[in-house]
Amino acid sequence: MAHVIIGAGPAGVIAAENLRKVAPAAAISIVGDEEGPPYSRMAIPYLLTGQIDEAGTFLRKHADHFSQRNIDLVHDRVDAVDSEASQVRLAGGSTLAYETLLIATGSRPIPPPIPGIELDGVHPCWTLEDARNVARLATKGSRVVLLGAGFIGCIILESLALRGVDLTVIEMERHVVPRMLNEVPARLIEKWCAGKGVRILTATRATAINRGGSAAGLEVTLDNGETLPADLVIAATGVRPNIGFLEGSGIDTDQGVLVDRRMRSNVSNVFAAGDVAQGVDFSTGNYSVHAIQPTAADHGRVAALNMAGRDMEYQGSVIMNVLATLGLVSSSFGMWNGAEGGDAAELVEADRYRYLRLQFEDDVLVGSTSLGLTQHVGVLRGLIQGRVRLGRWKDRLVADPTRIMEAYLAATRAIGANRRIL
Amino acid sequence: MAWTGKILRVDLSSGTCIAEPLNMEWATQYLGQRGLASKYLSEEIDPTVDALSAGNKFIMVTGPLTGTMASTGGRYSVVTKSPLTGTIACSNSGGFIGAEMKNAGWDMIIFEGKADSPVYLYLENEKAELLPADDLWGLSVWATDEALHRKHQDPQLRIACVGRSAEAGCLYAGVINDLHRAAGRSGVGTVMASKNLKAVAVRGTRGVGNIKDPVGFMQATEAAKQVLADNAVTSQGLPTYGTQVLMNVINEVGAMPTRNMREVRFEGASNISGEAMHEPRKSDGKPNLVTNAACFGCTIACGRISTIDKGHFTVKNKPEYWGASGGLEYEAAWALGSDTGVDDLDALTYVNFLCNEDGFDPISFGATVAAAMELFEMGVLTEKDTGGLEMRFGSAEALTRSAELTMTGEGFGKELGLGSKRLCEKYGHPELSMTVKGQEFPAYDPRGIQGMGLAYATSNRGACHLRGYTVSSEVMGIPEKTDPLVTDGKAGLVKAFQDATAAVDSAGLCIFTTFAWTLADIAPQIDAACEGGWTMEKLAEVGERIWNLERDFNLAAGLTGKDDTLPKRLLKDAANTGPAQGRVNELDKMLPEYYELRGWNVEGVPTESTRQRLGL
Amino acid sequence: MLRSLKLEPEKCTGCLQCEMACSYEQEGVFNPAKSRIKVFTFHHEGVFAPYTCTQCDEAWCMHACPVDAIVVNAATGSKDVLNDVCVGCKVCTIACPFGTVNYNQDTGKVIKCDLCGGDPACAKACPTEAITYVDADQTGLERMRAYAAQSAQISPGS
């Protein structure tokens, strides 16, 4: 049995490891188009702050991790998939045959359609290579314009601020992290950042980037008429699943590769996992791309088991995010913006940068957003994903949303089951 | 060292919060908590100051073992001048806020001055701020607790606050922390409210480190915990029945003050005892007691968590009282029950809830109701005065309605809130007030337990069982049995208990440990935690120093040896039944010897050589 | 036979000796805020519930870690955080559906129960045996595990 995995990110690596557990004799290859061992893009912000070195970003820390497991790492790029012949074509010209194929190619940044985006000194911040470029230019006191204050933008924001750059952030939407938080906590994050010397302009677009008068300087023109000098412009305006190479392969795609609950595509021996997969959304039952690490891990595991011939189904992924913006921690889970016909409980303490909102459907928690919450946050996932019926704890949570942990313990009777005491 | 070395000084008048170093010299002389704060108070205020004026100070203080793994190491005290007694007041409480203060990095918080409008202190580690509490003023303790938890969105926030009784001027209002633990006596909550300070909310995440000898400390505390675990009182009696284990015992020895201390036995004691709290109710088959509960770090867990029968007349249409909350301790059960002649366990539990909900001392309240009942039955107090309440002994309705009025200071409740001394004086019978120095008695009749008479008479905060609990020796034989009806040797016994208690109260530990521990168990724990060579002898000496310091404060405040006395009833009217039948308390046989042992002159004033010996 | 923490709320008095023992063992200070085990208070019901990581087989935290900073301890079965590898991204804190991985703002790392390497301090400190360290099949953890499986995202296909 030969399993080929395209993509050396978390989904691909976890799939390979799980495959190895259940298929000791199978041939397993991971094809990745970047140099060096598999690494985590999520670790890049911490590389930029100097908290870790490049080795600290590696997904697996032991140099022989993959060889020990007899997992073949192929450093090459897949140009095309021939699903009828069950083989992939590599950029080098050779082909690789597979019995099952996993597409775990993740996503790639989409450069915003701004004149001058191709200039030197304008970078995305996505790969290790990008990180090196950013690190070179984002020195103390340098002028940096960050385009985009979505989830990724906000994570990079913190790293840049910690590097001591003179930072301006441009977000075209009304508020920061619009796909993770509603306006109330988002505005608090903006206020928090402003208090720490980071300028954030929302509802603002960059209309052009020009080479400025000064030596290596750039100038970013905004639609509010302002022009910002910049030593570095970082584009973090969005990413898209990496599916271009599948054109003509016969594998169905929409935003990403369409997969069923077994992570299987329309082609029976082709699977997809991670950011590239458009799988079942736990909350809505629709098909969505959930570009987050826990989903990648789940996808990788489910895909591997099915690739090895086990019949495993996935309930779908709960979208969730956690973000620290200059030390202010925020999170969102599930249908954080609410379910139709549902109701919500909300606590806002603007002066203290605290926010908690719970979204219910009947007596079941279906989504949440928080600001400043660092303890027992995961139980929100447990409540949502377990579709836990809260019973009388629903009203108690409405009265005091901070009592999520007690609600969980009481409603699931996870402990103390030997005497019904809660 | 187990002190944090830091004091927070909060000037309510100017709204400032300033950190200052702890006076370490005083720490080695007074240990912590009760002793140390009494020293600060003595140094910083004029003892003659009006307790409810801006000139009084209000101190929340921990001990060196507060916040550590020493069993019961979660105590804190409130030290101030009492509006009820005019003496120095020190009320000790468990729960969790003391440890939280320590975890936030503070040994002590000194509040001075008076805020222009209601405020609360929010303390999060190093960050201290006074925040407006206009929206909290007028709320009960429970509502305040809920509001602050919601506002700060932190379930772990620990809160101490005053209820509506304190706002209304009840002179025995306490500071309630963690919903139902109380720095309950002497009106310390009244002082807090007089400063427009509604609450103190604390979150500490720094922890308590700096133990002098960590390995030795873990060994010493573990050994001491084993002593508690091996002792029948601390490992079985208290966890099972709480302090209510005493109800039947004290009634048996004929020292159960009943109906304003007219009698020494209560026929209804078994209905309101610790055992009764375990009995299934007829209505729903559930007992009053839900579980026992511990304060921070306590391996005894004597706390009571109770429910009221949902069908009981007090709560029939009030579902907010159907859940579990802090239940009856012995002193409350006695004061609300035996002293008023009410043996309805649900009524008592309900009143106890109200005492917690709005922060007033059930001992002083129950005793004041008892005095009112006696005045009413004499015809001195009438329905016109009580607003229609028939204040008769044994009336659960009168008791519960009185509590409902006192919690907010409404109608006759305003008068009840001033305590039995003021009530009895107003109606022309001061002799019916069962108080010493204006504070109501607790639950041990000194005719049947002679040593307690001396302990009450000489207590530095007025009548109190927690200043020298000779009941241990005279009834329970701890550390050795003495005859409760004999006065010989009681002066020495009282002094030894008073001094040892002052030391324990200064350490961060609970006095209930001393059912099993002696200073020999306590000294090694303090010594491993703190610099200063803490031996038993040194603790006894520190205790004595504290006692004399408090005495000096009271003398300077205008009290004299004449105040070291008991109500006439206990000195002249003999017990009517039981082992003590025919006896009065023979205080006059014990007091002179006590003064002498204390190194005080015949007027009860510490002599110069005593002061010198103790470094005062 | 691997051992697990058995948690029995009906025996717990809420004294927090476990939290102090945990923080002392793990951080060298008495500090409930840094404890890996937490006692939850149900005031209305009069119940205290000690609660910590069950070292679940699903190991959501471990799989969610982008930098391999959570590993299985072969001796005890616990999932341990490697402090020098953890970058503090907090993804494990949202991944754990039991809410037992917490972010420590002071260190910028996450903390969770590691069974103290096989001799849990909380169990030793508990005065009422509400927390014991016993053979895994005695803990009644089946129920918890069953619950975990129910909420687990993977189930055999039909």
Short mmCIF file of N, CA and C in Angstrom, two decimals, chain B residues 69 80 85 95 201 207 251 257 269 277 286 325 332 408 411 421 427-428 509-510 562 575 599 613:
data_model
loop_
_atom_site.label_atom_id
_atom_site.label_comp_id
_atom_site.label_asym_id
_atom_site.label_seq_id
_atom_site.Cartn_x
_atom_site.Cartn_y
_atom_site.Cartn_z
N MET B 69 -0.01 26.16 53.38
CA MET B 69 -0.60 24.84 53.53
C MET B 69 -0.80 24.44 54.98
N THR B 80 -10.25 47.32 64.48
CA THR B 80 -10.70 48.71 64.47
C THR B 80 -11.17 49.04 65.88
N THR B 85 -18.79 48.66 71.67
CA THR B 85 -18.20 48.55 73.00
C THR B 85 -17.30 49.72 73.36
N GLY B 95 -13.04 31.54 55.61
CA GLY B 95 -13.39 31.70 54.21
C GLY B 95 -12.12 31.77 53.38
N ALA B 201 -12.79 43.73 47.13
CA ALA B 201 -12.76 42.60 46.20
C ALA B 201 -11.30 42.31 45.86
N GLY B 207 0.78 34.33 44.76
CA GLY B 207 1.12 33.19 45.60
C GLY B 207 1.90 33.59 46.84
N ASN B 251 -25.77 21.83 77.22
CA ASN B 251 -27.07 21.76 77.89
C ASN B 251 -27.01 20.76 79.05
N PRO B 257 -27.26 29.02 78.42
CA PRO B 257 -28.04 30.21 78.79
C PRO B 257 -29.35 30.21 78.02
N ALA B 269 -33.30 22.09 73.33
CA ALA B 269 -31.94 22.02 72.78
C ALA B 269 -31.78 20.91 71.74
N MET B 277 -29.66 18.57 63.05
CA MET B 277 -29.39 19.01 61.68
C MET B 277 -29.18 17.84 60.72
N LYS B 286 -35.28 15.20 53.58
CA LYS B 286 -33.88 15.64 53.54
C LYS B 286 -33.51 16.28 54.88
N SER B 325 -26.97 27.26 51.90
CA SER B 325 -26.06 28.35 52.29
C SER B 325 -25.53 28.04 53.67
N ALA B 332 -24.65 30.72 67.02
CA ALA B 332 -25.85 31.26 66.39
C ALA B 332 -27.08 30.46 66.81
N THR B 408 -32.45 45.42 57.51
CA THR B 408 -32.46 46.68 56.76
C THR B 408 -32.63 47.89 57.68
N GLY B 411 -38.15 50.05 61.01
CA GLY B 411 -39.02 50.05 62.19
C GLY B 411 -38.28 49.66 63.47
N LYS B 421 -27.68 46.40 75.22
CA LYS B 421 -27.35 47.40 76.24
C LYS B 421 -28.16 48.67 76.03
N TYR B 427 -35.25 51.35 77.92
CA TYR B 427 -36.50 50.97 78.58
C TYR B 427 -36.32 50.83 80.10
N GLY B 428 -35.21 51.39 80.60
CA GLY B 428 -35.07 51.54 82.05
C GLY B 428 -34.63 50.30 82.80
N LEU B 509 -4.02 31.27 61.86
CA LEU B 509 -4.64 29.97 62.10
C LEU B 509 -5.97 30.13 62.81
N CYS B 510 -6.75 29.03 62.77
CA CYS B 510 -8.07 29.03 63.39
C CYS B 510 -7.96 28.51 64.81
N LYS B 562 -13.41 48.72 86.53
CA LYS B 562 -14.83 48.57 86.88
C LYS B 562 -15.63 47.92 85.76
N ALA B 575 -28.27 29.73 89.50
CA ALA B 575 -28.78 28.83 88.47
C ALA B 575 -29.91 28.02 89.06
N GLY B 599 0.13 40.90 86.32
CA GLY B 599 1.07 41.98 86.62
C GLY B 599 0.39 43.33 86.48
N ARG B 613 8.69 44.55 81.05
CA ARG B 613 8.95 43.14 80.75
C ARG B 613 8.46 42.81 79.34
#
